[in-house]
PDB file of C-alpha atoms and ligand atoms in Angstrom:
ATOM      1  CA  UNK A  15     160.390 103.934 127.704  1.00  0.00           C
ATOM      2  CA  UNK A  16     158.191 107.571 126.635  1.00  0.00           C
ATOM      3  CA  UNK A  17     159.719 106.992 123.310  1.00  0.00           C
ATOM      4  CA  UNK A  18     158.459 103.308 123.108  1.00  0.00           C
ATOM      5  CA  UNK A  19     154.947 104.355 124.289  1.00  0.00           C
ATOM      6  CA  UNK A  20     154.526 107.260 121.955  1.00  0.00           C
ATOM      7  CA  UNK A  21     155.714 104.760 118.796  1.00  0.00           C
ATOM      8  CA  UNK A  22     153.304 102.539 120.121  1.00  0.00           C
ATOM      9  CA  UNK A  23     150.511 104.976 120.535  1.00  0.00           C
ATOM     10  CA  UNK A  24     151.201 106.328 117.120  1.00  0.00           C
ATOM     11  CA  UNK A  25     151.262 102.611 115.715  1.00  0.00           C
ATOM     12  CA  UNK A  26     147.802 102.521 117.119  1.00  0.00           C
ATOM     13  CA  UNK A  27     146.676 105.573 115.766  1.00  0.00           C
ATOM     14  CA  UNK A  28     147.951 104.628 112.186  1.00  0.00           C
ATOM     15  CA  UNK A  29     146.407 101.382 112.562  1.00  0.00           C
ATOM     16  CA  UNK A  30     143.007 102.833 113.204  1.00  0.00           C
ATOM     17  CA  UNK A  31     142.696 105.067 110.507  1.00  0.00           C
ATOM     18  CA  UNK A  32     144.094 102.673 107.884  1.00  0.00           C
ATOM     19  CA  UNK A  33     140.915 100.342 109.262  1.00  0.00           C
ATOM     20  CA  UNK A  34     138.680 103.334 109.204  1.00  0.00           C
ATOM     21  CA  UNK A  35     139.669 104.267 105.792  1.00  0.00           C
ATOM     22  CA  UNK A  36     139.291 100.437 104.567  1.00  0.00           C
ATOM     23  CA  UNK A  37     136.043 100.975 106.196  1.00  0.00           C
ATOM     24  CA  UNK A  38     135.334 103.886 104.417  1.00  0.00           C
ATOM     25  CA  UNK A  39     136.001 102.216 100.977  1.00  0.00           C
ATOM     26  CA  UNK A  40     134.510  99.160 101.154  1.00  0.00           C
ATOM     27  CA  UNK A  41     130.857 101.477 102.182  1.00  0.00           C
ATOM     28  CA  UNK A  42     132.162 103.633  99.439  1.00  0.00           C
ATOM     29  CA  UNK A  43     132.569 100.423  97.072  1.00  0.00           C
ATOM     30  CA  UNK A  44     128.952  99.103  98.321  1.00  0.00           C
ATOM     31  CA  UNK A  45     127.209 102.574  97.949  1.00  0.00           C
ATOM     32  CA  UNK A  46     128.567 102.280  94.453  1.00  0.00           C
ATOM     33  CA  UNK A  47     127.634  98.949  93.832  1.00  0.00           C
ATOM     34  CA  UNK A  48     124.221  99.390  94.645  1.00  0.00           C
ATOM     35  CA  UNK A  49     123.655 102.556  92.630  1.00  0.00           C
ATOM     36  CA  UNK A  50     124.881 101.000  89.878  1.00  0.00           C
ATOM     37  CA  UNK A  51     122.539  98.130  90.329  1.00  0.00           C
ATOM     38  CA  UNK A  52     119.911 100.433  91.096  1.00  0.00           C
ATOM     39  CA  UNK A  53     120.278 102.115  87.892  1.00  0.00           C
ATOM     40  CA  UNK A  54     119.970  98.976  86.058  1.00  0.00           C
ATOM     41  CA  UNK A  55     117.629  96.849  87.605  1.00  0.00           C
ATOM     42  CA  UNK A  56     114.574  98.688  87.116  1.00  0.00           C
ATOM     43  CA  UNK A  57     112.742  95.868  89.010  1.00  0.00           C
ATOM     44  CA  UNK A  58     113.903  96.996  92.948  1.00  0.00           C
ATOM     45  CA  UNK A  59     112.659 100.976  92.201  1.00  0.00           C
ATOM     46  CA  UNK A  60     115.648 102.095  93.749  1.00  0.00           C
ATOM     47  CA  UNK A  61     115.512 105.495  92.710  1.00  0.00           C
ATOM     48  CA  UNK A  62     111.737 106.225  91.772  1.00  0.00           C
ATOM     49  CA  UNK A  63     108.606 103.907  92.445  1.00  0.00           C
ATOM     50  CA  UNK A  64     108.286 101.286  90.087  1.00  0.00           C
ATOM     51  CA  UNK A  65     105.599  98.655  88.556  1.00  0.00           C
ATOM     52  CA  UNK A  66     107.119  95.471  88.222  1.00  0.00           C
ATOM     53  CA  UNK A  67     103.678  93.230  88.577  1.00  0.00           C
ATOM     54  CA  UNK A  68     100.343  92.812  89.986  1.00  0.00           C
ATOM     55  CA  UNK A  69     101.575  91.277  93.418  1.00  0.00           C
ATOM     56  CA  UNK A  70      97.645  90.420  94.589  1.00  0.00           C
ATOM     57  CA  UNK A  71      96.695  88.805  91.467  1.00  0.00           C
ATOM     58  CA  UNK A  72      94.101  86.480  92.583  1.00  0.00           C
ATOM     59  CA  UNK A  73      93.427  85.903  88.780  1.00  0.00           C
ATOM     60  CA  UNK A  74      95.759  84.322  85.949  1.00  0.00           C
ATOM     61  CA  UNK A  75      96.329  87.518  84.932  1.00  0.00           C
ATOM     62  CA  UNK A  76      99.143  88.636  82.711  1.00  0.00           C
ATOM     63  CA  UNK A  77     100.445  91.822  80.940  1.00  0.00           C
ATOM     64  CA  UNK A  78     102.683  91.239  77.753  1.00  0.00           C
ATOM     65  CA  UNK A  79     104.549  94.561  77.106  1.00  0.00           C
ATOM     66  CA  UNK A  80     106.201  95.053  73.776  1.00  0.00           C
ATOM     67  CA  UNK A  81     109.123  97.624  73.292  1.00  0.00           C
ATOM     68  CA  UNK A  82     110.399 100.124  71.016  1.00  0.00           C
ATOM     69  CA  UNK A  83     107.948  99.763  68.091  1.00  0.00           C
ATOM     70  CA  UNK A  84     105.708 100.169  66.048  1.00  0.00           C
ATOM     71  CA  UNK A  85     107.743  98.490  63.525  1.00  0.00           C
ATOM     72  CA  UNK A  86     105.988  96.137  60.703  1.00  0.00           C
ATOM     73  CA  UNK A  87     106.662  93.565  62.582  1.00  0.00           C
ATOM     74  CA  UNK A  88     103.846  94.935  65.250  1.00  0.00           C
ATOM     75  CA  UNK A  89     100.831  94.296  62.929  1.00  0.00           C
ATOM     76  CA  UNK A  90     102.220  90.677  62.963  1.00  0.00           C
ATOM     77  CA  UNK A  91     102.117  90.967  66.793  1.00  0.00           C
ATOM     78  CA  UNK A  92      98.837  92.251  66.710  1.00  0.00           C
ATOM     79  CA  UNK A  93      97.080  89.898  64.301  1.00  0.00           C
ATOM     80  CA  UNK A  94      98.501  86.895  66.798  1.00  0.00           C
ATOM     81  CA  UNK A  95      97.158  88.725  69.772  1.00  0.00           C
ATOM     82  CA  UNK A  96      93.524  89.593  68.092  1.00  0.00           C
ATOM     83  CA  UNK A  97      93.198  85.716  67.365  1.00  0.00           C
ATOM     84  CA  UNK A  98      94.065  84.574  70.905  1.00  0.00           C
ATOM     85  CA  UNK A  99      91.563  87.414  72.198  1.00  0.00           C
ATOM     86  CA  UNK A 100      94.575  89.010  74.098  1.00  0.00           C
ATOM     87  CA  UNK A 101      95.438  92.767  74.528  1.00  0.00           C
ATOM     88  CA  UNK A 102      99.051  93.673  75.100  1.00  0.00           C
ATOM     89  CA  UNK A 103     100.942  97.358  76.045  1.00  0.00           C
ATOM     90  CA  UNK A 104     103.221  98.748  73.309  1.00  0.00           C
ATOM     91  CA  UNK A 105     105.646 101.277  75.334  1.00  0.00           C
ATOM     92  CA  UNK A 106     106.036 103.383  71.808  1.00  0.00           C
ATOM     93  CA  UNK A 107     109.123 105.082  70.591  1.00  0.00           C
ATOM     94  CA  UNK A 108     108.430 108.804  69.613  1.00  0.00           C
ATOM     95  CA  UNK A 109     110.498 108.433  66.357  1.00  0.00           C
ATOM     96  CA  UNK A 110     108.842 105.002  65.330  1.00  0.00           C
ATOM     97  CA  UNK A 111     105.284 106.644  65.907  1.00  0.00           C
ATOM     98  CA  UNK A 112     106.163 108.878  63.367  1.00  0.00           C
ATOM     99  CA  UNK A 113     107.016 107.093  60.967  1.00  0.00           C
ATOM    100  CA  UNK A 114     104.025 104.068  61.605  1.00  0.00           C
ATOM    101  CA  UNK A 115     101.152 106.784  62.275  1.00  0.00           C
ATOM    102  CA  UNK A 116      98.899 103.799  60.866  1.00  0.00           C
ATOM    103  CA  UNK A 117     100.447 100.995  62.721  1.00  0.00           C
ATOM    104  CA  UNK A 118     100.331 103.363  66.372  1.00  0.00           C
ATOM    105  CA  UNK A 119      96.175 103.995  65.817  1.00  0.00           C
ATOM    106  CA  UNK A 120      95.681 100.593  64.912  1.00  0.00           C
ATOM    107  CA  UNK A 121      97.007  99.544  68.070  1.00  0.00           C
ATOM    108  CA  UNK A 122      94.508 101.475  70.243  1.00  0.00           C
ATOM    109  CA  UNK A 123      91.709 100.409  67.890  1.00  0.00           C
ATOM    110  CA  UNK A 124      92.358  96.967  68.364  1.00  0.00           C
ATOM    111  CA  UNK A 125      91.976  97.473  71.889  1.00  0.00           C
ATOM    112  CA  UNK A 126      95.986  97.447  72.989  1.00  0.00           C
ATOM    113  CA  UNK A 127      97.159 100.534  75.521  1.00  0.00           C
ATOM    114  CA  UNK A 128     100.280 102.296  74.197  1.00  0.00           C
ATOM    115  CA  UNK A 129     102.890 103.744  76.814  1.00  0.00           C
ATOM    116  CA  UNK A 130     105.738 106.143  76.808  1.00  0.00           C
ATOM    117  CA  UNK A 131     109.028 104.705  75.825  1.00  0.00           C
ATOM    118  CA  UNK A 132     110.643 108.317  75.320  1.00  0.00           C
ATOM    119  CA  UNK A 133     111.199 110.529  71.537  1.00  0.00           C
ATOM    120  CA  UNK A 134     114.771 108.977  70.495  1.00  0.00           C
ATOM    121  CA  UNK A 135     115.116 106.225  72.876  1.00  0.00           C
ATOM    122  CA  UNK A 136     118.545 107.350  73.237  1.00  0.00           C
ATOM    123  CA  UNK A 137     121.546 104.642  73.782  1.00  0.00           C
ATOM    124  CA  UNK A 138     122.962 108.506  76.093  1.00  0.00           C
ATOM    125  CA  UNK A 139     120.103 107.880  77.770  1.00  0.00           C
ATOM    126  CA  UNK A 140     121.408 107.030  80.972  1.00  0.00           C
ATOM    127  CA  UNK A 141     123.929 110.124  80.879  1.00  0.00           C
ATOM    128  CA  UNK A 142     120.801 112.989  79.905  1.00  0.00           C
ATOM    129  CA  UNK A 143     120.423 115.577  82.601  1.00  0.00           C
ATOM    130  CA  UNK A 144     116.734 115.827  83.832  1.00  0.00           C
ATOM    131  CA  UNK A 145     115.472 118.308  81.518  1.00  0.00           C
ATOM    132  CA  UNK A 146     116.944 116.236  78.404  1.00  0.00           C
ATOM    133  CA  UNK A 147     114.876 113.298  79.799  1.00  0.00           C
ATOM    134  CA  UNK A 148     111.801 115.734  79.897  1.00  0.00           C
ATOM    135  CA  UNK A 149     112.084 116.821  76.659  1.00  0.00           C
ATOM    136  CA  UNK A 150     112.611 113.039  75.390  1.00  0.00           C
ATOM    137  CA  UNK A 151     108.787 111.928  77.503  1.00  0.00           C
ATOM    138  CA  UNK A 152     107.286 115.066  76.492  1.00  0.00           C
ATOM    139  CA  UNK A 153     108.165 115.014  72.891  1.00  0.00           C
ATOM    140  CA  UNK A 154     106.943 111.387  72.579  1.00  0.00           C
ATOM    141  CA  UNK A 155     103.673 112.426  74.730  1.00  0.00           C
ATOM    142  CA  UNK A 156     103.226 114.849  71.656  1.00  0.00           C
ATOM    143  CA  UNK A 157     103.929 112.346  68.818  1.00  0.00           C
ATOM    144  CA  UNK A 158     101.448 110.424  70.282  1.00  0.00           C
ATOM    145  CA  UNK A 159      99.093 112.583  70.780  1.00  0.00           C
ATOM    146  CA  UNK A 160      99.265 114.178  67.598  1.00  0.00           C
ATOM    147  CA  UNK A 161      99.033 110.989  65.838  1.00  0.00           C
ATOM    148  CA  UNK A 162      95.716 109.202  68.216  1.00  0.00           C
ATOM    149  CA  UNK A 163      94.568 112.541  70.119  1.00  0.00           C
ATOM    150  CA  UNK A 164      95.081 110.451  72.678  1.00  0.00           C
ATOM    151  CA  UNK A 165      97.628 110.607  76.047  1.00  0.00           C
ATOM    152  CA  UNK A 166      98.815 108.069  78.239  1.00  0.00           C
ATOM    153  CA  UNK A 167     100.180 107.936  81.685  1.00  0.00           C
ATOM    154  CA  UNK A 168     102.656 104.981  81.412  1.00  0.00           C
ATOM    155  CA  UNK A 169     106.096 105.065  81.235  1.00  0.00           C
ATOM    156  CA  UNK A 170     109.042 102.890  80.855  1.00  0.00           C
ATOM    157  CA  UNK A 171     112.419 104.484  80.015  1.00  0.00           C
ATOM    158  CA  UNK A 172     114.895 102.939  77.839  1.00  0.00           C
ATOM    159  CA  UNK A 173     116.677  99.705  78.820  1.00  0.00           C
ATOM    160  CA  UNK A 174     114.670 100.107  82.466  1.00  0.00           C
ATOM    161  CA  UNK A 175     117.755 102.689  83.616  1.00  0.00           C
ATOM    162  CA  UNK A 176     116.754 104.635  86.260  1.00  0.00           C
ATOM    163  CA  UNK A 177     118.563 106.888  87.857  1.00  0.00           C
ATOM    164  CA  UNK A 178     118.529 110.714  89.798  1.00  0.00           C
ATOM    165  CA  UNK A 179     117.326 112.547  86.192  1.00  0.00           C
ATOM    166  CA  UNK A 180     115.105 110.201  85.741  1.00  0.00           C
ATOM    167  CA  UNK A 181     113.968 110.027  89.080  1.00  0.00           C
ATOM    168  CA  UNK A 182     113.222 114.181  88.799  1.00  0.00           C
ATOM    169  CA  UNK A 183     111.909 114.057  85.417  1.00  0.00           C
ATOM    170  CA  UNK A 184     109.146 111.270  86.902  1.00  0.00           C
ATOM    171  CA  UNK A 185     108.694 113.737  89.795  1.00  0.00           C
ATOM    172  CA  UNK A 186     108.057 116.740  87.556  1.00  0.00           C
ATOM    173  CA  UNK A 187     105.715 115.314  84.696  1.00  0.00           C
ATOM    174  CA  UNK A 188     104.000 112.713  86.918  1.00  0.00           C
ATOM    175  CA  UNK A 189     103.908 109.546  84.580  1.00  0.00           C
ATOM    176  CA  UNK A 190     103.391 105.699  85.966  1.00  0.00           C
ATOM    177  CA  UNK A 191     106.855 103.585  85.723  1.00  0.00           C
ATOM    178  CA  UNK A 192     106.083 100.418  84.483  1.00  0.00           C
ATOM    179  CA  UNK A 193     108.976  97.787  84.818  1.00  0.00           C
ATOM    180  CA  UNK A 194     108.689  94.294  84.209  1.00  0.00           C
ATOM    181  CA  UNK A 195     108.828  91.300  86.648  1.00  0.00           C
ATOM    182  CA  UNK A 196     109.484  88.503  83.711  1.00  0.00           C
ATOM    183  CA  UNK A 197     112.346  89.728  80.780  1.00  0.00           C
ATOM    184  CA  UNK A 198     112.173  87.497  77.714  1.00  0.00           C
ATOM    185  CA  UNK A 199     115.845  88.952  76.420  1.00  0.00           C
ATOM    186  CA  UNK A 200     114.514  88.380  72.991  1.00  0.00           C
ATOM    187  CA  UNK A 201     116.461  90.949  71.857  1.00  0.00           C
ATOM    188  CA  UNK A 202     119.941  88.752  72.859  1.00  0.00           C
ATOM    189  CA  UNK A 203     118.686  85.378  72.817  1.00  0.00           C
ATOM    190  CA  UNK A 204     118.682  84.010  69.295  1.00  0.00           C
ATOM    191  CA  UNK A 205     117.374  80.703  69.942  1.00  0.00           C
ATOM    192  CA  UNK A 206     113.406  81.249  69.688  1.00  0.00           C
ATOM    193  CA  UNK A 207     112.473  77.804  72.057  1.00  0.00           C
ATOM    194  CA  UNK A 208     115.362  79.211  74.527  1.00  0.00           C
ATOM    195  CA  UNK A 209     113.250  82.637  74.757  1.00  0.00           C
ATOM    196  CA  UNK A 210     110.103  80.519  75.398  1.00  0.00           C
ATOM    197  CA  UNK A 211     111.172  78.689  78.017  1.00  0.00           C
ATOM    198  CA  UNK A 212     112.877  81.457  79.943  1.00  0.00           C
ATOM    199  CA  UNK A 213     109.665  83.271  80.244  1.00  0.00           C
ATOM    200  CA  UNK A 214     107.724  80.068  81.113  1.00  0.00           C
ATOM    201  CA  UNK A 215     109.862  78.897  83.265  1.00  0.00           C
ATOM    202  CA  UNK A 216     109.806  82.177  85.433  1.00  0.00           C
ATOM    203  CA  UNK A 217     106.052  82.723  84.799  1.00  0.00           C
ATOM    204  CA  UNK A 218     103.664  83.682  87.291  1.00  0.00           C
ATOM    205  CA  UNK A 219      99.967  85.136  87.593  1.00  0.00           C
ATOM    206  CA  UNK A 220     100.603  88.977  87.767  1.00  0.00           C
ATOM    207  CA  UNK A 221     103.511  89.240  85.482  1.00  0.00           C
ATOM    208  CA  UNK A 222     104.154  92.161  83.533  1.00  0.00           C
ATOM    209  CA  UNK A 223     106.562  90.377  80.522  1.00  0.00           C
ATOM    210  CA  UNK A 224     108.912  92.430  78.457  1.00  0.00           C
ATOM    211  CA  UNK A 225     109.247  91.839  74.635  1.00  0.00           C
ATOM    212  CA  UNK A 226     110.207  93.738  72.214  1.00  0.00           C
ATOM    213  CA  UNK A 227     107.885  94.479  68.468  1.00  0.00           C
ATOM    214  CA  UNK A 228     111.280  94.735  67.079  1.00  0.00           C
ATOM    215  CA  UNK A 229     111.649  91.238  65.344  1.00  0.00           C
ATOM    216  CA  UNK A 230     110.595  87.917  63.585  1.00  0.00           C
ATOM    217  CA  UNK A 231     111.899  86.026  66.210  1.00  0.00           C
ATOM    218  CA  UNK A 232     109.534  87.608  69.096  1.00  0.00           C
ATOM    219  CA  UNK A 233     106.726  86.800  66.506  1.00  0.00           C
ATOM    220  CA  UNK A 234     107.541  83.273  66.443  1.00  0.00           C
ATOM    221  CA  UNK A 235     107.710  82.716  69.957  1.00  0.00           C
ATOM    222  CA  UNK A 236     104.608  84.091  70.514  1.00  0.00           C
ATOM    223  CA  UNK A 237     102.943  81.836  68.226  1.00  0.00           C
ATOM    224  CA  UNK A 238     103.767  79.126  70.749  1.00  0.00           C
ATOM    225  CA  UNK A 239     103.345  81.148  73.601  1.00  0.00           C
ATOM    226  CA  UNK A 240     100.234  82.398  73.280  1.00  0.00           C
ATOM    227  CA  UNK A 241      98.367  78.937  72.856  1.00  0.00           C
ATOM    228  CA  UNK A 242     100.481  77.855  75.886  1.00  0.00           C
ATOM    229  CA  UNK A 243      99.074  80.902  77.878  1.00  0.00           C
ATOM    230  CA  UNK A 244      95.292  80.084  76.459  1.00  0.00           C
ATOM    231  CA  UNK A 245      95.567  76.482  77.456  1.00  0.00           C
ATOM    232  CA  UNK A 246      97.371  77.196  80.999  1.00  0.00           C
ATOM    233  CA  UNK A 247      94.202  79.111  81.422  1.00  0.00           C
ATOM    234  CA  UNK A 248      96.421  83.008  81.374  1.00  0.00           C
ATOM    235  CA  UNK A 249      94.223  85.875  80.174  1.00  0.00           C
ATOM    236  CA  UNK A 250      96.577  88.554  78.806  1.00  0.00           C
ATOM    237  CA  UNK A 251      95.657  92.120  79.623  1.00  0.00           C
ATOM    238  CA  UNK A 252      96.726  95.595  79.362  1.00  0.00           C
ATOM    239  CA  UNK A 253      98.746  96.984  81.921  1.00  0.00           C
ATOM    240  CA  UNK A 254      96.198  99.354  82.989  1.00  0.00           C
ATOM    241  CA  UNK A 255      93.791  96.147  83.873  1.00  0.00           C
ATOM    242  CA  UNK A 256      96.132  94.559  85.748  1.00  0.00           C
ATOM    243  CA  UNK A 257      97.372  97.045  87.957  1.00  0.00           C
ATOM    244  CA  UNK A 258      93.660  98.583  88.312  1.00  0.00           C
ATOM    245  CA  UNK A 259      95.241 101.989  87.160  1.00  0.00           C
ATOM    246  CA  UNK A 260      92.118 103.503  85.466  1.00  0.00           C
ATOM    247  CA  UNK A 261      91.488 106.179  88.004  1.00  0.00           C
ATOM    248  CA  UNK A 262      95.367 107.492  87.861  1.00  0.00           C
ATOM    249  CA  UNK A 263      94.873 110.973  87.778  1.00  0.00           C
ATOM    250  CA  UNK A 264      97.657 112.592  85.715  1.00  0.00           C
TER     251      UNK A 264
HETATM  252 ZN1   ZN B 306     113.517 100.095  74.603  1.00  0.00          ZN
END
């Protein structure tokens, strides 16, 4: 009878700590799960604060973002947006600065805010260590400044990853993370009416709407995009205006 009651008190103790360490997984597995979506969903600011919108937007308000230029397809962008009165936010690529210097001054004298989008835009770059991902926003922050004597305060790192370098490189050099609350996936979707009515279909007053200066294809969508926005009664600008960052100290 001891024998049977110390089996069975064992059993018990087994059994417990085979559910505490299924326990322990699946919050391992969810931990996980979450940090991994963290990292990719730039929209929830899971590991540093994050623009994704204007939430109070009591106006039709929009921001159009465009990513990873200047590229000649940006003055096509930017001839579009000058006809339908509309300013836009180019998050710049170091690298691409330098090799448009024309293209990157013309955007700020037509009126368009440029933001940091990091030197090499690095496809590493969710592996850097913090003071890699430094070094890639401050070398861009010189490009540009070099190139328009100009700074800027906006960030938006490559392919929205966020993560704990990031999150310490923001800390250290103080920038504004801009996200996105509408994506266009232009640079997947091949089908240019398919790209329009994804972003219309999500749209709201407040958006901040990610493109990319990168193709012909984002140039043809906005051709029917922007007279959709003018006649929906959407007033496009910069990221700055909607988010009423002007007095951001840096
Ligand atoms: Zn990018």
């Amino acid at each position: 009878m001891p024998c049977f009651v110390v089996l069975a008190f064992f059993a018990i103790a087994i059994g417990i700590v085979y559910e505490l360490w299924y326990f322990l997984i699946a919050v391992l597995c969810l931990a996980s799960c979450f940090t991994a979506w963290g990292a990719f969903d730039i929209r929830l600011g899971y590991f540093t604060p994050t623009y994704v919108k204007q939430k109070n937007s009591t106006e039709k308000l929009l921001a159009l973002t465009f990513d990873d230029g200047p590229t000649p397809f940006t003055a096509d962008i930017m001839a579009l947006l000058d006809q339908y009165d509309s300013k836009a936010t180019f998050f710049c690529i170091g690298k691409q600065m330098e090799r448009y210097p024309e293209l990157t001054r013309q955007l700020l004298a037509n009126g368009h805010q440029i933001g940091n989008h990091t030197y090499s835009h690095s496809t590493n770059f969710g592996f850097l260590s913090t003071d890699e991902v430094v070094a890639e926003i401050e070398k861009c922050n010189a490009v540009l400044a070099k190139c328009t004597q100009t700074q800027t305060s906006l960030f938006r790192p490559p392919f929205g990853v966020t993560n704990p370098s990031v999150a310490r490189a923001v800390k250290q050099l103080k920038p504004l993370v801009i996200g996105w609350s509408n994506r266009s996936l232009d640079t997947v979707i091949t089908d240019e009416d398919r790209i329009f009515r994804r972003v219309v279909r999500k749209l709201q007053a407040g958006d901040i709407i990610l493109f990319h200066d990168t193709s012909a294809r984002t140039v043809n969508v906005l051709r029917k995009f922007l007279p959709y926005l003018k006649a929906e009664g959407y007033r496009c600008v910069s990221v700055d205006d909607l988010l009423n960052l002007h007095n951001h100290e840096k």
